[in-house]
Amino acid sequence: MSIAVIGALSLSACGSRDEKKAGDTAGGASTTVTIGVDAPLTGDLSALGLGIKNSVDLAVKQANEKNEVPGVKFQIKALDDTAKPAPGQQNATQLVADNSVIGVVGPLNSSVAQSMQQIFNDANLVQISPANTGVALSQGEKWATGTKARPFKSYFRTATTDAVQGPFAAQYLFKDAKKTKVFLIDDQKTYGAGLAATFKGEYTKLGGTIVGEEHVNPDDRDFSAIATKVKTSGADAVYYGGEYPAAGPLSLQLKDAGANIPLMGGDGIQSGDFIKLNPKSQGDLATAVGLPVEQLPTAAKFIADYAAAGYKDKYETYGGYSYDSAWAIIQGVKAVVAANGGKLPEKPREKVVEAVQKISFDGVTGKVSFDEFGDTTNKQLTVYAVKDAAWAVEKSGTFAG
């Protein structure tokens, strides 16, 4: 996939001549600050990215309607990273250079986050991802050995990590689905490889057997050779670390080759587009962070408001988490303004980072707060299965590690 031209969407809530930019507080006029959004707005993963953007947009509009932060108006600036690290890094530089940007929601991909974190941290610009699950992003590269160290104080996430998600899937496949032989495949990206590794560690600890392993490229669509290997391996399930653009065709080709076994993956495949790509997806499985938004009483208003707003794209897997990410930034700004006599400080970014670390509120997805690593304190997950061309809840809970 080629790097797309970086575009920005800027939605301003007020256009009065009394409007000031971040840091201007004179005369009691409203101050306009920007919440950046980085996500794949085009390309294979755009269904997820557009859901992220729209959900942040909804949060910003509602904050302005409620006058959530007196004297402060919010707008968004959404940039397309095409799910690639290089555009993401360019977007981070662009957002940092815009002095009105007070926080960023995104990205979708853990590999993209790796390219952005240092840039945001150097600028003391808060970043909250609604979707990143790569553990090292918040706990450091040595987390698996028990040595946890937070690399970047400006990085937070409302999605739980693969340290929880992979093992949760392993426990479900082995204990609930009674699948004792798994063929393991990953796409070699930060998210996919990391998820597969945490799944493997827990699955083998439980007594499961990995009967084969393969690595693919995210852009691969011909899996005939792997399908043959899976069929002859004796596997009773496939676990795939990766995202739906490859997972859909992979699962379909497995079934076409006669390997009529479920493919399971993480939140990266739990999209309606996976089912569109795979008419034989019945029985396939996926985990997703948190509890089903549709079943949360706290999410009912978000779902209704999103529909009423008329967005043409679905909020998808990360909509609720994106709204909560934006609202966390808004609450951080609110705390900073309140502590500064009702005005936004001239250089507010670092203070917003400090405020976000301390926030706690009831959001769309439940209680929103962050631990010492910037990770969400919400560790709940859900297993979904494809039934009658739709994702249906199989099991919800927390990882019992």
mmCIF file of C-alpha atoms in Angstrom:
data_model
loop_
_atom_site.group_PDB
_atom_site.id
_atom_site.type_symbol
_atom_site.label_atom_id
_atom_site.label_comp_id
_atom_site.label_asym_id
_atom_site.label_seq_id
_atom_site.Cartn_x
_atom_site.Cartn_y
_atom_site.Cartn_z
ATOM 1 C CA MET A 1 0.000 0.000 0.000
ATOM 2 C CA SER A 2 1.419 3.387 -0.949
ATOM 3 C CA ILE A 3 1.602 6.200 1.538
ATOM 4 C CA ALA A 4 -1.472 8.332 1.143
ATOM 5 C CA VAL A 5 -1.353 12.075 1.009
ATOM 6 C CA ILE A 6 -1.847 13.323 4.545
ATOM 7 C CA GLY A 7 -5.089 15.225 4.834
ATOM 8 C CA ALA A 8 -6.649 17.081 7.706
ATOM 9 C CA LEU A 9 -10.253 17.540 8.641
ATOM 10 C CA SER A 10 -10.794 20.453 10.947
ATOM 11 C CA LEU A 11 -14.252 20.916 12.441
ATOM 12 C CA SER A 12 -14.566 24.188 14.299
ATOM 13 C CA ALA A 13 -17.296 24.621 16.864
ATOM 14 C CA CYS A 14 -17.239 28.398 16.851
ATOM 15 C CA GLY A 15 -16.208 31.015 14.349
ATOM 16 C CA SER A 16 -16.552 34.210 16.328
ATOM 17 C CA ARG A 17 -13.978 36.947 16.070
ATOM 18 C CA ASP A 18 -13.647 36.696 19.876
ATOM 19 C CA GLU A 19 -12.271 33.179 19.535
ATOM 20 C CA LYS A 20 -8.689 32.646 20.684
ATOM 21 C CA LYS A 21 -6.210 29.880 20.088
ATOM 22 C CA ALA A 22 -4.717 27.749 22.866
ATOM 23 C CA GLY A 23 -2.872 29.892 25.369
ATOM 24 C CA ASP A 24 -4.847 33.102 24.604
ATOM 25 C CA THR A 25 -7.007 33.822 27.629
ATOM 26 C CA ALA A 26 -7.326 37.578 27.645
ATOM 27 C CA GLY A 27 -10.658 39.306 27.954
ATOM 28 C CA GLY A 28 -12.736 36.235 28.832
ATOM 29 C CA ALA A 29 -13.077 35.221 25.187
ATOM 30 C CA SER A 30 -13.446 31.542 24.351
ATOM 31 C CA THR A 31 -10.271 29.594 23.674
ATOM 32 C CA THR A 32 -10.257 27.006 20.892
ATOM 33 C CA VAL A 33 -8.140 23.895 21.303
ATOM 34 C CA THR A 34 -7.737 20.965 18.959
ATOM 35 C CA ILE A 35 -7.919 17.247 19.608
ATOM 36 C CA GLY A 36 -5.918 15.449 16.967
ATOM 37 C CA VAL A 37 -7.028 12.101 15.574
ATOM 38 C CA ASP A 38 -4.648 9.673 13.879
ATOM 39 C CA ALA A 39 -6.157 6.580 12.259
ATOM 40 C CA PRO A 40 -6.390 4.779 8.909
ATOM 41 C CA LEU A 41 -9.056 6.838 7.136
ATOM 42 C CA THR A 42 -8.370 5.150 3.791
ATOM 43 C CA GLY A 43 -7.240 1.661 2.847
ATOM 44 C CA ASP A 44 -8.060 -1.809 4.129
ATOM 45 C CA LEU A 45 -8.534 -0.813 7.773
ATOM 46 C CA SER A 46 -10.506 2.372 7.132
ATOM 47 C CA ALA A 47 -13.728 0.886 8.546
ATOM 48 C CA LEU A 48 -12.109 0.881 11.985
ATOM 49 C CA GLY A 49 -10.367 4.218 11.463
ATOM 50 C CA LEU A 50 -13.489 6.080 10.403
ATOM 51 C CA GLY A 51 -15.331 4.732 13.435
ATOM 52 C CA ILE A 52 -12.554 6.154 15.605
ATOM 53 C CA LYS A 53 -12.674 9.568 13.919
ATOM 54 C CA ASN A 54 -16.451 9.866 14.057
ATOM 55 C CA SER A 55 -16.609 8.873 17.717
ATOM 56 C CA VAL A 56 -14.054 11.539 18.662
ATOM 57 C CA ASP A 57 -16.005 14.043 16.590
ATOM 58 C CA LEU A 58 -19.158 13.164 18.541
ATOM 59 C CA ALA A 59 -17.390 13.650 21.879
ATOM 60 C CA VAL A 60 -16.070 17.046 20.807
ATOM 61 C CA LYS A 61 -19.464 18.216 19.557
ATOM 62 C CA GLN A 62 -21.148 17.151 22.776
ATOM 63 C CA ALA A 63 -18.489 18.815 24.918
ATOM 64 C CA ASN A 64 -19.122 22.070 23.077
ATOM 65 C CA GLU A 65 -22.908 21.715 23.319
ATOM 66 C CA LYS A 66 -22.694 21.106 27.083
ATOM 67 C CA ASN A 67 -20.057 23.823 27.600
ATOM 68 C CA GLU A 68 -18.145 21.059 29.394
ATOM 69 C CA VAL A 69 -15.126 23.310 29.875
ATOM 70 C CA PRO A 70 -16.316 26.907 30.344
ATOM 71 C CA GLY A 71 -14.363 29.273 28.146
ATOM 72 C CA VAL A 72 -12.901 26.468 26.006
ATOM 73 C CA LYS A 73 -14.176 25.170 22.680
ATOM 74 C CA PHE A 74 -12.883 22.011 21.034
ATOM 75 C CA GLN A 75 -12.327 21.050 17.424
ATOM 76 C CA ILE A 76 -10.769 17.990 15.797
ATOM 77 C CA LYS A 77 -7.999 17.566 13.284
ATOM 78 C CA ALA A 78 -8.056 14.086 11.766
ATOM 79 C CA LEU A 79 -5.081 12.729 9.839
ATOM 80 C CA ASP A 80 -4.843 9.538 7.796
ATOM 81 C CA ASP A 81 -1.989 7.172 8.659
ATOM 82 C CA THR A 82 -3.118 4.418 6.207
ATOM 83 C CA ALA A 83 -2.182 1.951 9.008
ATOM 84 C CA LYS A 84 1.512 2.508 8.248
ATOM 85 C CA PRO A 85 4.243 3.729 10.638
ATOM 86 C CA ALA A 86 5.833 6.280 8.277
ATOM 87 C CA PRO A 87 2.675 8.366 7.691
ATOM 88 C CA GLY A 88 1.891 8.054 11.383
ATOM 89 C CA GLN A 89 5.244 9.532 12.281
ATOM 90 C CA GLN A 90 4.682 12.400 9.830
ATOM 91 C CA ASN A 91 1.236 12.985 11.327
ATOM 92 C CA ALA A 92 2.695 13.121 14.835
ATOM 93 C CA THR A 93 5.173 15.777 13.732
ATOM 94 C CA GLN A 94 2.373 17.763 12.102
ATOM 95 C CA LEU A 95 0.151 17.593 15.180
ATOM 96 C CA VAL A 96 2.972 18.626 17.514
ATOM 97 C CA ALA A 97 3.723 21.637 15.299
ATOM 98 C CA ASP A 98 0.114 22.856 15.595
ATOM 99 C CA ASN A 99 0.114 24.794 18.862
ATOM 100 C CA SER A 100 -3.658 24.504 19.190
ATOM 101 C CA VAL A 101 -3.418 20.694 19.520
ATOM 102 C CA ILE A 102 -3.803 19.774 23.176
ATOM 103 C CA GLY A 103 -4.120 16.006 22.864
ATOM 104 C CA VAL A 104 -4.335 13.186 20.332
ATOM 105 C CA VAL A 105 -6.600 10.149 20.038
ATOM 106 C CA GLY A 106 -5.037 7.225 18.196
ATOM 107 C CA PRO A 107 -3.606 5.403 16.485
ATOM 108 C CA LEU A 108 -5.315 2.112 15.662
ATOM 109 C CA ASN A 109 -2.148 0.079 15.089
ATOM 110 C CA SER A 110 0.528 -0.678 17.683
ATOM 111 C CA SER A 111 3.229 -0.525 15.007
ATOM 112 C CA VAL A 112 2.108 3.001 14.116
ATOM 113 C CA ALA A 113 2.131 3.995 17.792
ATOM 114 C CA GLN A 114 5.790 2.986 18.039
ATOM 115 C CA SER A 115 6.636 5.574 15.392
ATOM 116 C CA MET A 116 4.768 8.366 17.217
ATOM 117 C CA GLN A 117 5.381 7.942 20.927
ATOM 118 C CA GLN A 118 8.766 9.641 21.181
ATOM 119 C CA ILE A 119 7.574 12.641 19.169
ATOM 120 C CA PHE A 120 4.534 13.195 21.364
ATOM 121 C CA ASN A 121 6.484 12.581 24.558
ATOM 122 C CA ASP A 122 9.194 15.087 23.624
ATOM 123 C CA ALA A 123 6.451 17.678 23.096
ATOM 124 C CA ASN A 124 4.573 16.734 26.309
ATOM 125 C CA LEU A 125 1.493 16.093 24.156
ATOM 126 C CA VAL A 126 -0.940 13.557 25.589
ATOM 127 C CA GLN A 127 -1.762 10.581 23.359
ATOM 128 C CA ILE A 128 -4.583 8.139 24.140
ATOM 129 C CA SER A 129 -5.123 5.115 21.927
ATOM 130 C CA PRO A 130 -8.525 3.436 21.854
ATOM 131 C CA ALA A 131 -7.105 0.346 20.180
ATOM 132 C CA ASN A 132 -3.381 -0.336 20.765
ATOM 133 C CA THR A 133 -2.812 -3.638 22.563
ATOM 134 C CA GLY A 134 0.969 -4.129 22.149
ATOM 135 C CA VAL A 135 2.253 -4.476 25.723
ATOM 136 C CA ALA A 136 5.695 -2.890 25.260
ATOM 137 C CA LEU A 137 4.117 0.443 24.303
ATOM 138 C CA SER A 138 3.332 1.126 27.948
ATOM 139 C CA GLN A 139 5.368 -1.401 29.944
ATOM 140 C CA GLY A 140 8.667 -1.482 28.043
ATOM 141 C CA GLU A 141 10.420 -4.107 25.954
ATOM 142 C CA LYS A 142 11.315 -6.291 28.964
ATOM 143 C CA TRP A 143 7.762 -6.603 30.286
ATOM 144 C CA ALA A 144 7.584 -10.350 29.539
ATOM 145 C CA THR A 145 10.509 -11.019 31.908
ATOM 146 C CA GLY A 146 8.737 -9.208 34.724
ATOM 147 C CA THR A 147 10.725 -5.985 34.333
ATOM 148 C CA LYS A 148 8.119 -3.336 33.630
ATOM 149 C CA ALA A 149 9.115 0.276 32.978
ATOM 150 C CA ARG A 150 6.943 2.934 31.398
ATOM 151 C CA PRO A 151 8.781 4.357 28.354
ATOM 152 C CA PHE A 152 6.623 7.446 27.729
ATOM 153 C CA LYS A 153 4.648 9.404 30.320
ATOM 154 C CA SER A 154 2.458 10.997 27.619
ATOM 155 C CA TYR A 155 1.110 7.668 26.313
ATOM 156 C CA PHE A 156 -2.184 6.194 27.531
ATOM 157 C CA ARG A 157 -4.749 3.740 26.213
ATOM 158 C CA THR A 158 -8.376 2.803 26.868
ATOM 159 C CA ALA A 159 -7.904 -0.694 25.347
ATOM 160 C CA THR A 160 -6.466 -3.481 27.461
ATOM 161 C CA THR A 161 -3.244 -5.173 26.348
ATOM 162 C CA ASP A 162 -2.245 -8.386 24.611
ATOM 163 C CA ALA A 163 -0.737 -9.540 27.899
ATOM 164 C CA VAL A 164 -4.393 -10.112 28.787
ATOM 165 C CA GLN A 165 -6.045 -10.635 25.398
ATOM 166 C CA GLY A 166 -3.849 -13.452 24.047
ATOM 167 C CA PRO A 167 -4.050 -15.597 27.204
ATOM 168 C CA PHE A 168 -7.811 -14.962 27.488
ATOM 169 C CA ALA A 169 -8.221 -16.408 23.985
ATOM 170 C CA ALA A 170 -5.988 -19.369 24.864
ATOM 171 C CA GLN A 171 -8.055 -20.180 27.917
ATOM 172 C CA TYR A 172 -11.266 -20.020 25.907
ATOM 173 C CA LEU A 173 -9.990 -22.272 23.103
ATOM 174 C CA PHE A 174 -8.500 -24.857 25.454
ATOM 175 C CA LYS A 175 -10.979 -24.876 28.334
ATOM 176 C CA ASP A 176 -14.284 -23.823 26.767
ATOM 177 C CA ALA A 177 -14.006 -24.849 23.120
ATOM 178 C CA LYS A 178 -11.940 -27.967 23.979
ATOM 179 C CA LYS A 179 -9.461 -27.340 21.158
ATOM 180 C CA THR A 180 -6.180 -29.049 22.070
ATOM 181 C CA LYS A 181 -4.214 -28.671 18.804
ATOM 182 C CA VAL A 182 -3.711 -25.241 17.277
ATOM 183 C CA PHE A 183 -1.928 -24.049 14.144
ATOM 184 C CA LEU A 184 -0.453 -20.607 14.900
ATOM 185 C CA ILE A 185 -0.137 -17.895 12.222
ATOM 186 C CA ASP A 186 0.824 -14.226 12.526
ATOM 187 C CA ASP A 187 1.404 -11.275 10.189
ATOM 188 C CA GLN A 188 4.787 -10.256 11.682
ATOM 189 C CA LYS A 189 3.526 -6.813 12.731
ATOM 190 C CA THR A 190 3.885 -5.500 16.271
ATOM 191 C CA TYR A 191 0.259 -6.252 17.093
ATOM 192 C CA GLY A 192 -0.090 -9.602 15.357
ATOM 193 C CA ALA A 193 3.236 -11.122 16.401
ATOM 194 C CA GLY A 194 2.824 -9.932 19.978
ATOM 195 C CA LEU A 195 -0.702 -11.294 20.239
ATOM 196 C CA ALA A 196 0.340 -14.678 18.829
ATOM 197 C CA ALA A 197 3.238 -14.878 21.291
ATOM 198 C CA THR A 198 1.080 -14.229 24.364
ATOM 199 C CA PHE A 199 -1.516 -16.706 23.095
ATOM 200 C CA LYS A 200 1.145 -19.386 22.587
ATOM 201 C CA GLY A 201 2.632 -18.900 26.039
ATOM 202 C CA GLU A 202 -0.671 -19.423 27.813
ATOM 203 C CA TYR A 203 -1.978 -22.156 25.478
ATOM 204 C CA THR A 204 1.094 -24.378 25.880
ATOM 205 C CA LYS A 205 1.103 -23.749 29.644
ATOM 206 C CA LEU A 206 -2.442 -25.088 29.759
ATOM 207 C CA GLY A 207 -1.349 -28.246 27.953
ATOM 208 C CA GLY A 208 -2.330 -27.359 24.395
ATOM 209 C CA THR A 209 -0.143 -28.346 21.440
ATOM 210 C CA ILE A 210 1.026 -25.977 18.701
ATOM 211 C CA VAL A 211 1.078 -28.327 15.691
ATOM 212 C CA GLY A 212 2.516 -25.766 13.268
ATOM 213 C CA GLU A 213 3.552 -22.139 12.909
ATOM 214 C CA GLU A 214 3.658 -19.816 9.900
ATOM 215 C CA HIS A 215 4.317 -16.130 9.332
ATOM 216 C CA VAL A 216 2.606 -14.159 6.563
ATOM 217 C CA ASN A 217 2.758 -10.604 5.271
ATOM 218 C CA PRO A 218 -0.190 -8.293 6.064
ATOM 219 C CA ASP A 219 -0.774 -7.699 2.340
ATOM 220 C CA ASP A 220 -0.815 -11.409 1.419
ATOM 221 C CA ARG A 221 -4.089 -12.732 0.014
ATOM 222 C CA ASP A 222 -3.041 -16.134 -1.387
ATOM 223 C CA PHE A 223 -2.858 -18.613 1.471
ATOM 224 C CA SER A 224 -3.236 -21.842 -0.499
ATOM 225 C CA ALA A 225 0.114 -23.289 0.622
ATOM 226 C CA ILE A 226 -0.608 -22.538 4.285
ATOM 227 C CA ALA A 227 -4.129 -23.933 3.960
ATOM 228 C CA THR A 228 -2.663 -27.242 2.794
ATOM 229 C CA LYS A 229 -0.242 -27.305 5.754
ATOM 230 C CA VAL A 230 -3.038 -26.593 8.200
ATOM 231 C CA LYS A 231 -5.247 -29.342 6.738
ATOM 232 C CA THR A 232 -2.509 -31.974 7.036
ATOM 233 C CA SER A 233 -1.364 -30.849 10.498
ATOM 234 C CA GLY A 234 -4.278 -32.296 12.402
ATOM 235 C CA ALA A 235 -5.075 -28.927 13.991
ATOM 236 C CA ASP A 236 -8.558 -28.476 15.400
ATOM 237 C CA ALA A 237 -8.273 -24.669 15.362
ATOM 238 C CA VAL A 238 -6.158 -21.874 13.877
ATOM 239 C CA TYR A 239 -5.072 -18.865 15.901
ATOM 240 C CA TYR A 240 -4.199 -15.821 13.795
ATOM 241 C CA GLY A 241 -2.349 -12.776 15.091
ATOM 242 C CA GLY A 242 -3.249 -10.012 12.666
ATOM 243 C CA GLU A 243 -6.114 -8.021 11.206
ATOM 244 C CA TYR A 244 -9.234 -8.730 9.183
ATOM 245 C CA PRO A 245 -8.051 -7.823 5.655
ATOM 246 C CA ALA A 246 -5.824 -10.933 5.641
ATOM 247 C CA ALA A 247 -7.737 -12.981 8.226
ATOM 248 C CA GLY A 248 -10.927 -13.067 6.153
ATOM 249 C CA PRO A 249 -9.334 -14.533 3.002
ATOM 250 C CA LEU A 250 -7.175 -16.849 5.125
ATOM 251 C CA SER A 251 -10.175 -18.358 6.872
ATOM 252 C CA LEU A 252 -12.084 -18.710 3.603
ATOM 253 C CA GLN A 253 -9.191 -20.488 1.905
ATOM 254 C CA LEU A 254 -8.812 -22.831 4.888
ATOM 255 C CA LYS A 255 -12.447 -23.889 4.525
ATOM 256 C CA ASP A 256 -12.149 -24.188 0.749
ATOM 257 C CA ALA A 257 -9.156 -26.500 1.252
ATOM 258 C CA GLY A 258 -11.205 -28.772 3.491
ATOM 259 C CA ALA A 259 -9.877 -27.568 6.840
ATOM 260 C CA ASN A 260 -13.279 -27.048 8.419
ATOM 261 C CA ILE A 261 -11.976 -25.714 11.718
ATOM 262 C CA PRO A 262 -12.481 -22.322 13.391
ATOM 263 C CA LEU A 263 -10.047 -19.487 12.945
ATOM 264 C CA MET A 264 -9.666 -17.340 16.050
ATOM 265 C CA GLY A 265 -8.035 -13.946 16.305
ATOM 266 C CA GLY A 266 -7.989 -10.806 18.394
ATOM 267 C CA ASP A 267 -9.814 -7.501 18.209
ATOM 268 C CA GLY A 268 -8.106 -6.811 14.883
ATOM 269 C CA ILE A 269 -10.422 -9.275 13.127
ATOM 270 C CA GLN A 270 -13.595 -8.495 15.085
ATOM 271 C CA SER A 271 -15.121 -6.326 12.378
ATOM 272 C CA GLY A 272 -18.113 -6.699 10.114
ATOM 273 C CA ASP A 273 -15.686 -6.527 7.194
ATOM 274 C CA PHE A 274 -14.152 -9.868 8.247
ATOM 275 C CA ILE A 275 -17.510 -11.508 7.603
ATOM 276 C CA LYS A 276 -17.932 -9.671 4.295
ATOM 277 C CA LEU A 277 -14.566 -11.019 3.159
ATOM 278 C CA ASN A 278 -15.411 -14.549 4.248
ATOM 279 C CA PRO A 279 -18.829 -16.044 3.420
ATOM 280 C CA LYS A 280 -17.743 -19.231 5.206
ATOM 281 C CA SER A 281 -16.884 -17.510 8.501
ATOM 282 C CA GLN A 282 -19.617 -19.253 10.498
ATOM 283 C CA GLY A 283 -18.045 -20.473 13.732
ATOM 284 C CA ASP A 284 -14.920 -18.311 13.544
ATOM 285 C CA LEU A 285 -13.947 -16.599 16.783
ATOM 286 C CA ALA A 286 -12.441 -13.330 18.006
ATOM 287 C CA THR A 287 -11.665 -11.619 21.266
ATOM 288 C CA ALA A 288 -12.277 -7.929 21.774
ATOM 289 C CA VAL A 289 -11.251 -5.589 24.548
ATOM 290 C CA GLY A 290 -13.915 -4.680 27.073
ATOM 291 C CA LEU A 291 -17.501 -5.802 27.281
ATOM 292 C CA PRO A 292 -19.879 -5.510 24.289
ATOM 293 C CA VAL A 293 -20.757 -1.837 23.962
ATOM 294 C CA GLU A 294 -24.275 -2.753 22.841
ATOM 295 C CA GLN A 295 -24.874 -4.513 26.177
ATOM 296 C CA LEU A 296 -23.495 -1.777 28.438
ATOM 297 C CA PRO A 297 -26.092 0.520 30.030
ATOM 298 C CA THR A 298 -23.427 3.241 29.999
ATOM 299 C CA ALA A 299 -23.249 3.009 26.200
ATOM 300 C CA ALA A 300 -26.928 3.334 25.351
ATOM 301 C CA LYS A 301 -26.760 7.118 24.970
ATOM 302 C CA PHE A 302 -23.576 6.927 22.874
ATOM 303 C CA ILE A 303 -25.195 4.456 20.474
ATOM 304 C CA ALA A 304 -28.345 6.572 20.162
ATOM 305 C CA ASP A 305 -26.407 9.828 19.753
ATOM 306 C CA TYR A 306 -24.067 8.290 17.148
ATOM 307 C CA ALA A 307 -27.072 7.162 15.106
ATOM 308 C CA ALA A 308 -28.765 10.547 15.467
ATOM 309 C CA ALA A 309 -25.614 12.339 14.296
ATOM 310 C CA GLY A 310 -25.984 10.638 10.920
ATOM 311 C CA TYR A 311 -22.448 9.337 10.434
ATOM 312 C CA LYS A 312 -22.404 7.113 7.351
ATOM 313 C CA ASP A 313 -19.764 4.800 8.832
ATOM 314 C CA LYS A 314 -20.385 2.467 11.797
ATOM 315 C CA TYR A 315 -18.658 3.165 15.094
ATOM 316 C CA GLU A 316 -17.174 -0.336 14.827
ATOM 317 C CA THR A 317 -15.080 -2.106 17.466
ATOM 318 C CA TYR A 318 -13.352 0.961 18.917
ATOM 319 C CA GLY A 319 -16.103 3.597 18.803
ATOM 320 C CA GLY A 320 -16.878 3.610 22.510
ATOM 321 C CA TYR A 321 -13.192 3.519 23.426
ATOM 322 C CA SER A 322 -12.504 6.433 21.058
ATOM 323 C CA TYR A 323 -15.254 8.516 22.601
ATOM 324 C CA ASP A 324 -13.862 7.762 26.063
ATOM 325 C CA SER A 325 -10.324 8.610 24.913
ATOM 326 C CA ALA A 326 -11.463 12.005 23.663
ATOM 327 C CA TRP A 327 -13.513 12.587 26.820
ATOM 328 C CA ALA A 328 -10.449 11.774 28.951
ATOM 329 C CA ILE A 329 -8.536 14.532 27.157
ATOM 330 C CA ILE A 330 -11.479 16.891 27.617
ATOM 331 C CA GLN A 331 -11.622 16.070 31.335
ATOM 332 C CA GLY A 332 -7.880 16.646 31.559
ATOM 333 C CA VAL A 333 -8.300 20.091 30.024
ATOM 334 C CA LYS A 334 -11.198 20.762 32.394
ATOM 335 C CA ALA A 335 -9.038 19.963 35.419
ATOM 336 C CA VAL A 336 -6.189 22.151 34.172
ATOM 337 C CA VAL A 337 -8.518 25.089 33.560
ATOM 338 C CA ALA A 338 -10.137 24.715 36.982
ATOM 339 C CA ALA A 339 -6.736 24.659 38.685
ATOM 340 C CA ASN A 340 -5.679 27.817 36.841
ATOM 341 C CA GLY A 341 -8.474 30.160 37.899
ATOM 342 C CA GLY A 342 -10.808 29.264 35.044
ATOM 343 C CA LYS A 343 -8.299 29.938 32.302
ATOM 344 C CA LEU A 344 -6.193 27.695 30.097
ATOM 345 C CA PRO A 345 -2.470 28.204 30.867
ATOM 346 C CA GLU A 346 -0.273 29.656 28.156
ATOM 347 C CA LYS A 347 1.540 26.325 27.713
ATOM 348 C CA PRO A 348 -1.006 23.721 28.792
ATOM 349 C CA ARG A 349 0.271 20.477 27.236
ATOM 350 C CA GLU A 350 2.385 19.141 30.095
ATOM 351 C CA LYS A 351 -0.286 19.994 32.646
ATOM 352 C CA VAL A 352 -2.877 18.126 30.566
ATOM 353 C CA VAL A 353 -0.656 15.017 30.570
ATOM 354 C CA GLU A 354 -0.454 15.225 34.372
ATOM 355 C CA ALA A 355 -4.215 15.745 34.665
ATOM 356 C CA VAL A 356 -5.096 12.808 32.382
ATOM 357 C CA GLN A 357 -3.020 10.491 34.585
ATOM 358 C CA LYS A 358 -5.379 11.325 37.467
ATOM 359 C CA ILE A 359 -8.765 11.330 35.719
ATOM 360 C CA SER A 360 -11.528 8.923 36.639
ATOM 361 C CA PHE A 361 -15.048 8.992 35.245
ATOM 362 C CA ASP A 362 -17.887 6.752 34.121
ATOM 363 C CA GLY A 363 -17.579 6.551 30.354
ATOM 364 C CA VAL A 364 -19.237 4.776 27.461
ATOM 365 C CA THR A 365 -17.227 1.614 28.123
ATOM 366 C CA GLY A 366 -17.438 1.737 31.928
ATOM 367 C CA LYS A 367 -15.037 3.254 34.443
ATOM 368 C CA VAL A 368 -12.251 5.174 32.693
ATOM 369 C CA SER A 369 -8.981 5.596 34.574
ATOM 370 C CA PHE A 370 -5.321 4.743 34.059
ATOM 371 C CA ASP A 371 -2.730 2.835 36.063
ATOM 372 C CA GLU A 372 0.934 3.691 36.638
ATOM 373 C CA PHE A 373 1.810 2.565 33.089
ATOM 374 C CA GLY A 374 -0.926 4.602 31.403
ATOM 375 C CA ASP A 375 -2.906 1.407 30.759
ATOM 376 C CA THR A 376 -6.636 1.250 31.296
ATOM 377 C CA THR A 377 -7.759 -0.161 34.630
ATOM 378 C CA ASN A 378 -10.603 -1.919 32.745
ATOM 379 C CA LYS A 379 -9.277 -5.439 32.063
ATOM 380 C CA GLN A 380 -12.496 -7.037 30.805
ATOM 381 C CA LEU A 381 -12.669 -8.904 27.492
ATOM 382 C CA THR A 382 -15.236 -10.653 25.315
ATOM 383 C CA VAL A 383 -15.148 -13.682 23.022
ATOM 384 C CA TYR A 384 -17.303 -13.420 19.910
ATOM 385 C CA ALA A 385 -18.329 -16.081 17.389
ATOM 386 C CA VAL A 386 -19.714 -15.615 13.885
ATOM 387 C CA LYS A 387 -23.313 -16.781 13.844
ATOM 388 C CA ASP A 388 -25.675 -16.154 10.944
ATOM 389 C CA ALA A 389 -23.338 -13.589 9.343
ATOM 390 C CA ALA A 390 -22.891 -11.501 12.496
ATOM 391 C CA TRP A 391 -20.624 -11.423 15.532
ATOM 392 C CA ALA A 392 -22.392 -12.837 18.585
ATOM 393 C CA VAL A 393 -21.182 -12.827 22.189
ATOM 394 C CA GLU A 394 -19.899 -16.175 23.428
ATOM 395 C CA LYS A 395 -18.308 -15.222 26.740
ATOM 396 C CA SER A 396 -17.273 -12.124 28.681
ATOM 397 C CA GLY A 397 -15.000 -11.809 31.672
ATOM 398 C CA THR A 398 -11.509 -11.028 32.915
ATOM 399 C CA PHE A 399 -8.335 -13.041 32.368
ATOM 400 C CA ALA A 400 -7.655 -15.289 35.317
ATOM 401 C CA GLY A 401 -3.870 -15.430 35.082
#
